[in-house]
PDB file of C-alpha atoms in Angstrom:
ATOM      1  CA  MET A   1     -97.661 -98.905 -31.957  1.00 62.00           C
ATOM      2  CA  SER A   2     -95.791 -96.815 -29.467  1.00 61.00           C
ATOM      3  CA  PHE A   3     -92.280 -98.254 -29.626  1.00 65.00           C
ATOM      4  CA  LYS A   4     -89.404 -96.145 -30.863  1.00 72.00           C
ATOM      5  CA  VAL A   5     -89.208 -95.763 -34.631  1.00 79.00           C
ATOM      6  CA  HIS A   6     -87.122 -93.577 -36.901  1.00 83.00           C
ATOM      7  CA  LEU A   7     -88.845 -91.191 -39.255  1.00 80.00           C
ATOM      8  CA  SER A   8     -88.367 -92.138 -42.883  1.00 89.00           C
ATOM      9  CA  GLU A   9     -86.151 -89.781 -44.829  1.00 92.00           C
ATOM     10  CA  ASN A  10     -86.060 -88.782 -48.483  1.00 96.00           C
ATOM     11  CA  GLN A  11     -82.794 -89.503 -50.281  1.00 97.00           C
ATOM     12  CA  ILE A  12     -82.069 -87.823 -53.606  1.00 96.00           C
ATOM     13  CA  LEU A  13     -80.475 -89.991 -56.299  1.00 96.00           C
ATOM     14  CA  ASN A  14     -77.774 -88.194 -58.247  1.00 93.00           C
ATOM     15  CA  LEU A  15     -78.364 -89.430 -61.793  1.00 90.00           C
ATOM     16  CA  GLY A  16     -76.010 -87.021 -63.527  1.00 87.00           C
ATOM     17  CA  LYS A  17     -76.266 -83.644 -65.243  1.00 84.00           C
ATOM     18  CA  ASN A  18     -78.014 -84.948 -68.355  1.00 86.00           C
ATOM     19  CA  VAL A  19     -81.102 -86.168 -66.464  1.00 93.00           C
ATOM     20  CA  SER A  20     -83.767 -83.491 -66.031  1.00 95.00           C
ATOM     21  CA  GLN A  21     -86.001 -85.545 -63.770  1.00 97.00           C
ATOM     22  CA  LEU A  22     -85.645 -85.586 -59.988  1.00 97.00           C
ATOM     23  CA  LEU A  23     -85.606 -89.050 -58.405  1.00 98.00           C
ATOM     24  CA  VAL A  24     -85.968 -89.356 -54.637  1.00 98.00           C
ATOM     25  CA  VAL A  25     -86.172 -92.499 -52.485  1.00 98.00           C
ATOM     26  CA  LYS A  26     -88.284 -92.413 -49.323  1.00 98.00           C
ATOM     27  CA  ARG A  27     -86.321 -94.659 -46.956  1.00 98.00           C
ATOM     28  CA  GLU A  28     -89.148 -96.425 -45.153  1.00 97.00           C
ATOM     29  CA  ASP A  29     -86.733 -99.322 -44.665  1.00 97.00           C
ATOM     30  CA  ARG A  30     -85.051 -97.332 -41.889  1.00 95.00           C
ATOM     31  CA  ILE A  31     -88.127 -97.042 -39.672  1.00 94.00           C
ATOM     32  CA  HIS A  32     -87.231-100.074 -37.509  1.00 93.00           C
ATOM     33  CA  PRO A  33     -84.703-102.934 -37.769  1.00 91.00           C
ATOM     34  CA  HIS A  34     -87.360-105.661 -37.979  1.00 94.00           C
ATOM     35  CA  ILE A  35     -90.749-103.938 -38.271  1.00 95.00           C
ATOM     36  CA  SER A  36     -89.781-101.661 -41.116  1.00 90.00           C
ATOM     37  CA  GLY A  37     -91.288-100.123 -44.194  1.00 94.00           C
ATOM     38  CA  ASN A  38     -94.807-101.087 -45.162  1.00 96.00           C
ATOM     39  CA  LYS A  39     -94.940-103.773 -42.461  1.00 96.00           C
ATOM     40  CA  TYR A  40     -94.812-101.138 -39.751  1.00 96.00           C
ATOM     41  CA  ARG A  41     -97.469 -99.155 -41.582  1.00 97.00           C
ATOM     42  CA  LYS A  42     -99.765-102.143 -42.060  1.00 97.00           C
ATOM     43  CA  LEU A  43     -99.459-103.442 -38.513  1.00 97.00           C
ATOM     44  CA  LYS A  44     -99.726-100.131 -36.659  1.00 96.00           C
ATOM     45  CA  TYR A  45    -103.506 -99.857 -36.446  1.00 97.00           C
ATOM     46  CA  ASN A  46    -104.073-103.614 -36.440  1.00 97.00           C
ATOM     47  CA  ILE A  47    -102.083-103.926 -33.231  1.00 97.00           C
ATOM     48  CA  GLU A  48    -103.985-101.025 -31.691  1.00 96.00           C
ATOM     49  CA  GLN A  49    -107.240-102.770 -32.597  1.00 97.00           C
ATOM     50  CA  ALA A  50    -106.058-106.113 -31.214  1.00 98.00           C
ATOM     51  CA  SER A  51    -105.207-104.427 -27.928  1.00 96.00           C
ATOM     52  CA  ALA A  52    -108.560-102.627 -27.829  1.00 97.00           C
ATOM     53  CA  ASP A  53    -110.336-105.948 -28.434  1.00 98.00           C
ATOM     54  CA  GLY A  54    -108.445-107.538 -25.560  1.00 97.00           C
ATOM     55  CA  LYS A  55    -106.775-110.098 -27.832  1.00 98.00           C
ATOM     56  CA  GLN A  56    -103.640-111.793 -26.559  1.00 98.00           C
ATOM     57  CA  THR A  57    -102.798-113.801 -29.689  1.00 98.00           C
ATOM     58  CA  LEU A  58    -102.083-112.673 -33.244  1.00 98.00           C
ATOM     59  CA  LEU A  59    -102.416-115.177 -36.091  1.00 98.00           C
ATOM     60  CA  THR A  60    -101.392-114.701 -39.688  1.00 98.00           C
ATOM     61  CA  PHE A  61    -100.192-116.467 -42.838  1.00 98.00           C
ATOM     62  CA  GLY A  62     -97.045-116.432 -44.949  1.00 97.00           C
ATOM     63  CA  GLY A  63     -94.395-118.233 -46.931  1.00 95.00           C
ATOM     64  CA  ALA A  64     -90.890-119.377 -46.107  1.00 93.00           C
ATOM     65  CA  PHE A  65     -89.241-115.949 -46.385  1.00 93.00           C
ATOM     66  CA  SER A  66     -92.220-113.729 -45.584  1.00 96.00           C
ATOM     67  CA  ASN A  67     -91.425-110.185 -44.460  1.00 96.00           C
ATOM     68  CA  HIS A  68     -94.848-110.114 -42.836  1.00 97.00           C
ATOM     69  CA  ILE A  69     -94.218-113.249 -40.750  1.00 98.00           C
ATOM     70  CA  LEU A  70     -90.947-111.842 -39.442  1.00 97.00           C
ATOM     71  CA  ALA A  71     -92.441-108.422 -38.654  1.00 97.00           C
ATOM     72  CA  LEU A  72     -95.452-109.853 -36.842  1.00 98.00           C
ATOM     73  CA  ALA A  73     -93.211-112.098 -34.752  1.00 98.00           C
ATOM     74  CA  ALA A  74     -91.138-109.042 -33.802  1.00 97.00           C
ATOM     75  CA  VAL A  75     -94.303-107.125 -32.893  1.00 97.00           C
ATOM     76  CA  GLY A  76     -95.430-109.988 -30.679  1.00 97.00           C
ATOM     77  CA  LYS A  77     -92.163-109.995 -28.799  1.00 96.00           C
ATOM     78  CA  GLU A  78     -92.177-106.191 -28.496  1.00 94.00           C
ATOM     79  CA  PHE A  79     -95.724-105.954 -27.116  1.00 95.00           C
ATOM     80  CA  GLY A  80     -96.237-109.268 -25.365  1.00 95.00           C
ATOM     81  CA  PHE A  81     -98.619-110.916 -27.841  1.00 98.00           C
ATOM     82  CA  GLU A  82     -98.566-114.618 -28.561  1.00 98.00           C
ATOM     83  CA  THR A  83     -98.004-115.064 -32.297  1.00 98.00           C
ATOM     84  CA  ILE A  84     -98.944-117.922 -34.605  1.00 98.00           C
ATOM     85  CA  GLY A  85     -97.761-118.268 -38.194  1.00 98.00           C
ATOM     86  CA  ILE A  86     -99.579-120.512 -40.650  1.00 98.00           C
ATOM     87  CA  ILE A  87     -96.791-121.338 -43.086  1.00 98.00           C
ATOM     88  CA  ARG A  88     -97.172-122.464 -46.687  1.00 97.00           C
ATOM     89  CA  GLY A  89     -95.294-125.731 -47.268  1.00 96.00           C
ATOM     90  CA  GLU A  90     -95.339-128.805 -45.033  1.00 96.00           C
ATOM     91  CA  GLU A  91     -91.746-129.603 -46.007  1.00 95.00           C
ATOM     92  CA  LEU A  92     -90.554-126.576 -44.041  1.00 95.00           C
ATOM     93  CA  ALA A  93     -91.487-128.081 -40.693  1.00 96.00           C
ATOM     94  CA  ASP A  94     -88.056-129.623 -40.152  1.00 95.00           C
ATOM     95  CA  GLN A  95     -86.115-126.740 -41.774  1.00 94.00           C
ATOM     96  CA  VAL A  96     -86.941-123.891 -39.395  1.00 97.00           C
ATOM     97  CA  ASP A  97     -83.430-123.517 -38.015  1.00 96.00           C
ATOM     98  CA  LYS A  98     -82.013-123.491 -41.557  1.00 95.00           C
ATOM     99  CA  ASN A  99     -84.344-120.714 -42.682  1.00 96.00           C
ATOM    100  CA  PRO A 100     -83.270-117.233 -41.484  1.00 95.00           C
ATOM    101  CA  THR A 101     -86.791-115.787 -41.549  1.00 96.00           C
ATOM    102  CA  LEU A 102     -88.464-118.631 -39.671  1.00 97.00           C
ATOM    103  CA  LYS A 103     -85.534-118.970 -37.289  1.00 97.00           C
ATOM    104  CA  PHE A 104     -85.835-115.323 -36.303  1.00 97.00           C
ATOM    105  CA  ALA A 105     -89.611-115.584 -35.930  1.00 98.00           C
ATOM    106  CA  LYS A 106     -89.165-118.633 -33.717  1.00 98.00           C
ATOM    107  CA  SER A 107     -86.647-116.739 -31.578  1.00 98.00           C
ATOM    108  CA  CYS A 108     -89.356-114.105 -31.028  1.00 98.00           C
ATOM    109  CA  GLY A 109     -91.698-116.789 -29.719  1.00 98.00           C
ATOM    110  CA  MET A 110     -93.832-117.397 -32.799  1.00 98.00           C
ATOM    111  CA  ARG A 111     -95.482-120.808 -33.060  1.00 98.00           C
ATOM    112  CA  PHE A 112     -95.906-122.383 -36.482  1.00 98.00           C
ATOM    113  CA  LYS A 113     -98.424-124.558 -38.232  1.00 98.00           C
ATOM    114  CA  PHE A 114     -97.165-125.859 -41.557  1.00 98.00           C
ATOM    115  CA  VAL A 115     -99.789-126.680 -44.167  1.00 98.00           C
ATOM    116  CA  SER A 116     -99.705-127.951 -47.723  1.00 97.00           C
ATOM    117  CA  ARG A 117     -99.834-125.496 -50.582  1.00 95.00           C
ATOM    118  CA  GLU A 118    -103.253-126.830 -51.511  1.00 96.00           C
ATOM    119  CA  ALA A 119    -104.589-126.246 -47.998  1.00 96.00           C
ATOM    120  CA  PHE A 120    -102.960-122.813 -47.866  1.00 97.00           C
ATOM    121  CA  ARG A 121    -105.014-121.682 -50.849  1.00 96.00           C
ATOM    122  CA  ASN A 122    -108.120-122.104 -48.663  1.00 96.00           C
ATOM    123  CA  LYS A 123    -106.780-119.865 -45.886  1.00 96.00           C
ATOM    124  CA  THR A 124    -109.617-117.348 -46.198  1.00 95.00           C
ATOM    125  CA  SER A 125    -112.456-119.880 -46.125  1.00 97.00           C
ATOM    126  CA  ASP A 126    -114.788-120.019 -43.115  1.00 96.00           C
ATOM    127  CA  ASP A 127    -114.061-123.711 -42.537  1.00 97.00           C
ATOM    128  CA  PHE A 128    -110.299-123.144 -42.558  1.00 97.00           C
ATOM    129  CA  ILE A 129    -110.545-120.255 -40.078  1.00 97.00           C
ATOM    130  CA  GLN A 130    -112.921-122.180 -37.820  1.00 98.00           C
ATOM    131  CA  ASN A 131    -110.519-125.132 -37.699  1.00 97.00           C
ATOM    132  CA  LEU A 132    -107.765-122.733 -36.624  1.00 98.00           C
ATOM    133  CA  LYS A 133    -109.998-121.365 -33.875  1.00 97.00           C
ATOM    134  CA  ASN A 134    -110.717-124.896 -32.715  1.00 98.00           C
ATOM    135  CA  GLU A 135    -106.984-125.600 -32.558  1.00 98.00           C
ATOM    136  CA  PHE A 136    -105.610-122.320 -31.199  1.00 98.00           C
ATOM    137  CA  GLY A 137    -108.535-120.678 -29.425  1.00 97.00           C
ATOM    138  CA  ASP A 138    -109.305-116.974 -29.613  1.00 97.00           C
ATOM    139  CA  PHE A 139    -106.994-114.845 -31.774  1.00 98.00           C
ATOM    140  CA  TYR A 140    -106.819-111.625 -33.766  1.00 98.00           C
ATOM    141  CA  LEU A 141    -106.582-112.535 -37.451  1.00 98.00           C
ATOM    142  CA  ILE A 142    -104.306-110.577 -39.777  1.00 98.00           C
ATOM    143  CA  PRO A 143    -104.379-111.570 -43.473  1.00 96.00           C
ATOM    144  CA  GLU A 144    -101.367-112.764 -45.438  1.00 96.00           C
ATOM    145  CA  GLY A 145     -99.237-109.732 -46.207  1.00 94.00           C
ATOM    146  CA  GLY A 146    -101.161-107.732 -43.610  1.00 96.00           C
ATOM    147  CA  THR A 147    -103.548-106.045 -46.033  1.00 95.00           C
ATOM    148  CA  ASN A 148    -106.952-105.003 -44.653  1.00 96.00           C
ATOM    149  CA  THR A 149    -108.755-101.712 -44.067  1.00 97.00           C
ATOM    150  CA  LEU A 150    -106.624-100.896 -41.010  1.00 98.00           C
ATOM    151  CA  ALA A 151    -103.459-101.615 -42.992  1.00 97.00           C
ATOM    152  CA  ILE A 152    -104.613 -99.225 -45.710  1.00 97.00           C
ATOM    153  CA  LYS A 153    -105.130 -96.559 -43.046  1.00 97.00           C
ATOM    154  CA  GLY A 154    -101.539 -97.029 -41.908  1.00 97.00           C
ATOM    155  CA  CYS A 155    -100.157 -96.902 -45.441  1.00 97.00           C
ATOM    156  CA  GLU A 156    -101.994 -93.652 -46.081  1.00 98.00           C
ATOM    157  CA  GLU A 157     -99.552 -92.083 -43.602  1.00 97.00           C
ATOM    158  CA  ILE A 158     -96.503 -92.835 -45.776  1.00 98.00           C
ATOM    159  CA  LEU A 159     -97.021 -89.630 -47.740  1.00 98.00           C
ATOM    160  CA  ILE A 160     -96.634 -86.437 -45.739  1.00 97.00           C
ATOM    161  CA  LYS A 161     -97.278 -82.823 -46.683  1.00 96.00           C
ATOM    162  CA  GLU A 162     -93.658 -82.337 -47.829  1.00 96.00           C
ATOM    163  CA  ASP A 163     -94.229 -85.016 -50.488  1.00 98.00           C
ATOM    164  CA  ALA A 164     -97.013 -83.077 -52.192  1.00 98.00           C
ATOM    165  CA  ASP A 165     -94.540 -81.556 -54.647  1.00 97.00           C
ATOM    166  CA  PHE A 166     -93.885 -84.865 -56.429  1.00 98.00           C
ATOM    167  CA  ASP A 167     -95.576 -85.679 -59.738  1.00 98.00           C
ATOM    168  CA  TYR A 168     -95.178 -89.461 -59.513  1.00 98.00           C
ATOM    169  CA  VAL A 169     -95.076 -91.846 -56.553  1.00 98.00           C
ATOM    170  CA  CYS A 170     -93.747 -95.349 -57.293  1.00 98.00           C
ATOM    171  CA  CYS A 171     -93.946 -98.465 -55.139  1.00 98.00           C
ATOM    172  CA  SER A 172     -93.648-102.218 -55.385  1.00 97.00           C
ATOM    173  CA  VAL A 173     -96.863-104.231 -55.154  1.00 97.00           C
ATOM    174  CA  GLY A 174     -97.506-107.531 -53.379  1.00 94.00           C
ATOM    175  CA  THR A 175    -101.010-107.795 -51.954  1.00 92.00           C
ATOM    176  CA  GLY A 176    -101.974-104.254 -52.964  1.00 95.00           C
ATOM    177  CA  GLY A 177    -102.231-102.700 -49.506  1.00 96.00           C
ATOM    178  CA  THR A 178     -99.378-100.232 -49.726  1.00 97.00           C
ATOM    179  CA  ILE A 179    -100.320 -98.846 -53.109  1.00 98.00           C
ATOM    180  CA  SER A 180    -103.956 -98.520 -52.014  1.00 97.00           C
ATOM    181  CA  GLY A 181    -102.905 -96.331 -49.098  1.00 98.00           C
ATOM    182  CA  LEU A 182    -100.729 -94.212 -51.379  1.00 98.00           C
ATOM    183  CA  ILE A 183    -103.566 -93.812 -53.881  1.00 98.00           C
ATOM    184  CA  ASN A 184    -105.934 -92.640 -51.168  1.00 98.00           C
ATOM    185  CA  ALA A 185    -103.413 -90.178 -49.718  1.00 98.00           C
ATOM    186  CA  ALA A 186    -102.108 -88.741 -52.988  1.00 98.00           C
ATOM    187  CA  LYS A 187    -102.863 -85.230 -54.169  1.00 97.00           C
ATOM    188  CA  PRO A 188    -105.026 -84.783 -57.290  1.00 96.00           C
ATOM    189  CA  HIS A 189    -102.030 -83.921 -59.475  1.00 97.00           C
ATOM    190  CA  GLN A 190    -100.022 -86.991 -58.440  1.00 98.00           C
ATOM    191  CA  LYS A 191     -99.965 -90.313 -60.260  1.00 98.00           C
ATOM    192  CA  ILE A 192     -99.243 -93.530 -58.350  1.00 98.00           C
ATOM    193  CA  LEU A 193     -97.313 -96.217 -60.235  1.00 98.00           C
ATOM    194  CA  GLY A 194     -97.285 -99.762 -58.874  1.00 98.00           C
ATOM    195  CA  PHE A 195     -94.719-102.379 -59.892  1.00 97.00           C
ATOM    196  CA  PRO A 196     -96.148-105.852 -59.106  1.00 96.00           C
ATOM    197  CA  ALA A 197     -93.785-108.575 -57.933  1.00 93.00           C
ATOM    198  CA  LEU A 198     -96.288-111.175 -59.156  1.00 89.00           C
ATOM    199  CA  LYS A 199     -97.519-112.187 -62.583  1.00 86.00           C
ATOM    200  CA  GLY A 200    -101.113-111.599 -63.601  1.00 75.00           C
ATOM    201  CA  ASP A 201    -103.628-108.767 -63.596  1.00 76.00           C
ATOM    202  CA  PHE A 202    -105.726-109.909 -60.618  1.00 79.00           C
ATOM    203  CA  LEU A 203    -104.297-107.078 -58.508  1.00 90.00           C
ATOM    204  CA  GLN A 204    -106.366-104.526 -60.403  1.00 92.00           C
ATOM    205  CA  GLU A 205    -109.519-105.755 -58.685  1.00 90.00           C
ATOM    206  CA  GLU A 206    -107.846-106.143 -55.291  1.00 90.00           C
ATOM    207  CA  ILE A 207    -106.572-102.567 -55.326  1.00 95.00           C
ATOM    208  CA  SER A 208    -109.902-101.224 -56.575  1.00 94.00           C
ATOM    209  CA  ASN A 209    -111.558-102.707 -53.480  1.00 93.00           C
ATOM    210  CA  PHE A 210    -109.511-100.393 -51.236  1.00 94.00           C
ATOM    211  CA  ALA A 211    -108.532 -97.429 -53.401  1.00 94.00           C
ATOM    212  CA  THR A 212    -110.800 -94.386 -53.486  1.00 90.00           C
ATOM    213  CA  ASN A 213    -109.137 -92.561 -56.394  1.00 93.00           C
ATOM    214  CA  LEU A 214    -108.343 -93.360 -60.022  1.00 93.00           C
ATOM    215  CA  ASN A 215    -104.896 -91.756 -60.163  1.00 95.00           C
ATOM    216  CA  TRP A 216    -102.923 -94.997 -60.501  1.00 98.00           C
ATOM    217  CA  GLU A 217    -101.486 -97.511 -62.912  1.00 97.00           C
ATOM    218  CA  LEU A 218     -99.805-100.902 -62.603  1.00 97.00           C
ATOM    219  CA  ILE A 219     -96.564-101.393 -64.561  1.00 97.00           C
ATOM    220  CA  THR A 220     -96.463-105.158 -65.101  1.00 95.00           C
ATOM    221  CA  ASP A 221     -93.250-105.556 -67.119  1.00 95.00           C
ATOM    222  CA  TYR A 222     -90.756-105.940 -64.272  1.00 97.00           C
ATOM    223  CA  HIS A 223     -91.704-109.038 -62.259  1.00 96.00           C
ATOM    224  CA  PHE A 224     -88.692-110.970 -63.654  1.00 95.00           C
ATOM    225  CA  GLY A 225     -90.721-114.162 -64.021  1.00 93.00           C
ATOM    226  CA  GLY A 226     -92.992-113.890 -61.002  1.00 91.00           C
ATOM    227  CA  TYR A 227     -92.982-113.742 -57.239  1.00 89.00           C
ATOM    228  CA  ALA A 228     -89.532-114.397 -55.729  1.00 88.00           C
ATOM    229  CA  LYS A 229     -88.139-115.114 -59.216  1.00 93.00           C
ATOM    230  CA  ILE A 230     -84.776-113.563 -59.932  1.00 95.00           C
ATOM    231  CA  THR A 231     -82.159-113.349 -62.685  1.00 97.00           C
ATOM    232  CA  THR A 232     -78.444-112.669 -62.713  1.00 97.00           C
ATOM    233  CA  GLU A 233     -79.230-109.356 -64.401  1.00 97.00           C
ATOM    234  CA  LEU A 234     -81.359-108.304 -61.431  1.00 98.00           C
ATOM    235  CA  ILE A 235     -78.683-109.429 -58.961  1.00 98.00           C
ATOM    236  CA  SER A 236     -76.091-107.364 -60.785  1.00 98.00           C
ATOM    237  CA  PHE A 237     -78.407-104.351 -60.812  1.00 98.00           C
ATOM    238  CA  ILE A 238     -79.118-104.577 -57.064  1.00 98.00           C
ATOM    239  CA  ASN A 239     -75.430-104.850 -56.201  1.00 98.00           C
ATOM    240  CA  GLN A 240     -74.427-101.985 -58.494  1.00 98.00           C
ATOM    241  CA  PHE A 241     -77.240 -99.777 -57.198  1.00 98.00           C
ATOM    242  CA  LYS A 242     -75.966-100.198 -53.646  1.00 98.00           C
ATOM    243  CA  ILE A 243     -72.450 -99.260 -54.790  1.00 97.00           C
ATOM    244  CA  ASP A 244     -73.683 -96.216 -56.718  1.00 97.00           C
ATOM    245  CA  TYR A 245     -76.184 -94.807 -54.219  1.00 97.00           C
ATOM    246  CA  GLY A 246     -75.635 -96.566 -50.892  1.00 96.00           C
ATOM    247  CA  VAL A 247     -79.205 -97.901 -50.931  1.00 97.00           C
ATOM    248  CA  PRO A 248     -79.710-101.649 -50.352  1.00 98.00           C
ATOM    249  CA  LEU A 249     -82.538-103.286 -52.297  1.00 98.00           C
ATOM    250  CA  ASP A 250     -84.238-106.632 -51.819  1.00 97.00           C
ATOM    251  CA  PRO A 251     -84.676-109.087 -54.722  1.00 96.00           C
ATOM    252  CA  VAL A 252     -88.425-109.699 -54.334  1.00 95.00           C
ATOM    253  CA  TYR A 253     -89.849-106.186 -54.234  1.00 97.00           C
ATOM    254  CA  THR A 254     -87.677-103.059 -54.186  1.00 98.00           C
ATOM    255  CA  GLY A 255     -85.004-104.373 -56.555  1.00 98.00           C
ATOM    256  CA  LYS A 256     -87.593-104.940 -59.267  1.00 98.00           C
ATOM    257  CA  LEU A 257     -89.259-101.623 -58.496  1.00 98.00           C
ATOM    258  CA  MET A 258     -86.048 -99.639 -58.841  1.00 98.00           C
ATOM    259  CA  TYR A 259     -85.002-101.493 -61.991  1.00 98.00           C
ATOM    260  CA  GLY A 260     -88.387-100.687 -63.500  1.00 98.00           C
ATOM    261  CA  VAL A 261     -88.323 -97.003 -62.595  1.00 98.00           C
ATOM    262  CA  LEU A 262     -84.841 -96.485 -64.033  1.00 98.00           C
ATOM    263  CA  ASP A 263     -85.723 -98.434 -67.160  1.00 98.00           C
ATOM    264  CA  LEU A 264     -88.824 -96.298 -67.705  1.00 98.00           C
ATOM    265  CA  LEU A 265     -86.658 -93.219 -67.212  1.00 97.00           C
ATOM    266  CA  LYS A 266     -84.319 -94.382 -69.978  1.00 96.00           C
ATOM    267  CA  LYS A 267     -87.296 -95.064 -72.260  1.00 97.00           C
ATOM    268  CA  GLY A 268     -88.683 -91.558 -71.805  1.00 97.00           C
ATOM    269  CA  TYR A 269     -91.787 -92.541 -69.845  1.00 97.00           C
ATOM    270  CA  PHE A 270     -91.464 -89.606 -67.435  1.00 98.00           C
ATOM    271  CA  PRO A 271     -91.811 -86.084 -68.868  1.00 97.00           C
ATOM    272  CA  GLU A 272     -88.878 -83.720 -68.477  1.00 96.00           C
ATOM    273  CA  HIS A 273     -88.575 -82.024 -65.095  1.00 96.00           C
ATOM    274  CA  SER A 274     -90.821 -84.638 -63.457  1.00 97.00           C
ATOM    275  CA  LYS A 275     -90.368 -85.142 -59.733  1.00 98.00           C
ATOM    276  CA  ILE A 276     -90.514 -88.844 -58.875  1.00 98.00           C
ATOM    277  CA  LEU A 277     -90.784 -90.297 -55.370  1.00 98.00           C
ATOM    278  CA  ILE A 278     -89.876 -93.973 -54.939  1.00 98.00           C
ATOM    279  CA  ILE A 279     -91.097 -95.726 -51.783  1.00 98.00           C
ATOM    280  CA  HIS A 280     -88.564 -98.134 -50.264  1.00 98.00           C
ATOM    281  CA  THR A 281     -90.841-100.578 -48.455  1.00 97.00           C
ATOM    282  CA  GLY A 282     -88.108-102.515 -46.638  1.00 96.00           C
ATOM    283  CA  GLY A 283     -87.984-106.299 -46.932  1.00 95.00           C
ATOM    284  CA  LEU A 284     -84.203-106.448 -46.725  1.00 96.00           C
ATOM    285  CA  GLN A 285     -84.353-109.456 -44.390  1.00 96.00           C
ATOM    286  CA  GLY A 286     -85.244-111.557 -47.416  1.00 94.00           C
ATOM    287  CA  ILE A 287     -81.739-111.168 -48.834  1.00 96.00           C
ATOM    288  CA  LEU A 288     -80.357-113.836 -46.482  1.00 95.00           C
ATOM    289  CA  GLY A 289     -82.857-116.446 -47.600  1.00 93.00           C
ATOM    290  CA  MET A 290     -82.420-115.585 -51.257  1.00 96.00           C
ATOM    291  CA  ASN A 291     -78.645-115.864 -50.966  1.00 96.00           C
ATOM    292  CA  ASP A 292     -79.035-119.389 -49.585  1.00 94.00           C
ATOM    293  CA  LEU A 293     -80.928-120.293 -52.743  1.00 93.00           C
ATOM    294  CA  LEU A 294     -78.406-118.522 -54.951  1.00 96.00           C
ATOM    295  CA  LYS A 295     -75.548-120.458 -53.370  1.00 96.00           C
ATOM    296  CA  LYS A 296     -77.220-123.715 -54.381  1.00 94.00           C
ATOM    297  CA  LYS A 297     -77.475-122.445 -57.958  1.00 95.00           C
ATOM    298  CA  GLN A 298     -73.868-121.217 -57.809  1.00 96.00           C
ATOM    299  CA  TRP A 299     -75.076-117.767 -58.848  1.00 97.00           C
ATOM    300  CA  PRO A 300     -73.626-114.419 -57.687  1.00 97.00           C
ATOM    301  CA  LEU A 301     -74.837-113.336 -54.256  1.00 97.00           C
ATOM    302  CA  ILE A 302     -76.627-110.145 -53.266  1.00 98.00           C
ATOM    303  CA  SER A 303     -74.292-107.930 -51.255  1.00 92.00           C
TER     304      SER A 303
END
């Protein structure tokens, strides 16, 4: 993608004199206002391929507050593609203007098809895809979350030569695309730690399908109940982290990642004098939608 982006920058966290480890955040969230972090990385080569194939329409899948849906809609507007979002949850059809993610995607020109959760689970089946082709015509298909071989290629570019000095590289994990790219790009001495936002160990197999190295581990203790689940403890942590370091975190991915890394640091997981790079994958747009839910619960909001 040839539009203007900002290079990500590494931000050192000052953890005090008694901490021997070096913690640095790679601010991928600053790449672009709407197509930021791993979404830019995953879409970069997919959009190039869609253009090379002469496709005029991009179709993908996502939930109510999907970072991927919002980013793809922004890409469509930027480059003149028609975009179609297959959205999980029929009840959302009449709530688009109340949902900040879907409202923004609509403003970019994205068309929606709302399907039941049961139907959504079949989104990769041949029959499901063929029915979409019958309804929408020819399109370039991008999976939910954007993860495919071209997305992995893009995520391999997150690490640059200046990052070779780090011992650990940490990232949040959704569909497994970002961590797979990091695994493939890492140096032999580096270990990649993934912090899943979802429950379950199914991601091991998904990542193994794309990853070419064995220098990785999933830390599964910090999902806070599962995908998009949140606690008041996590809210407090996210807000305090922004006050302490000036780095905003989202509640679905990077908030849990950062909580996990700092908790492991306290527990002595990282050897002394380790150099730890934490990948900020963006996703900050999801804060608005989460705050709407928190208001209904009368919980504290994310600043």
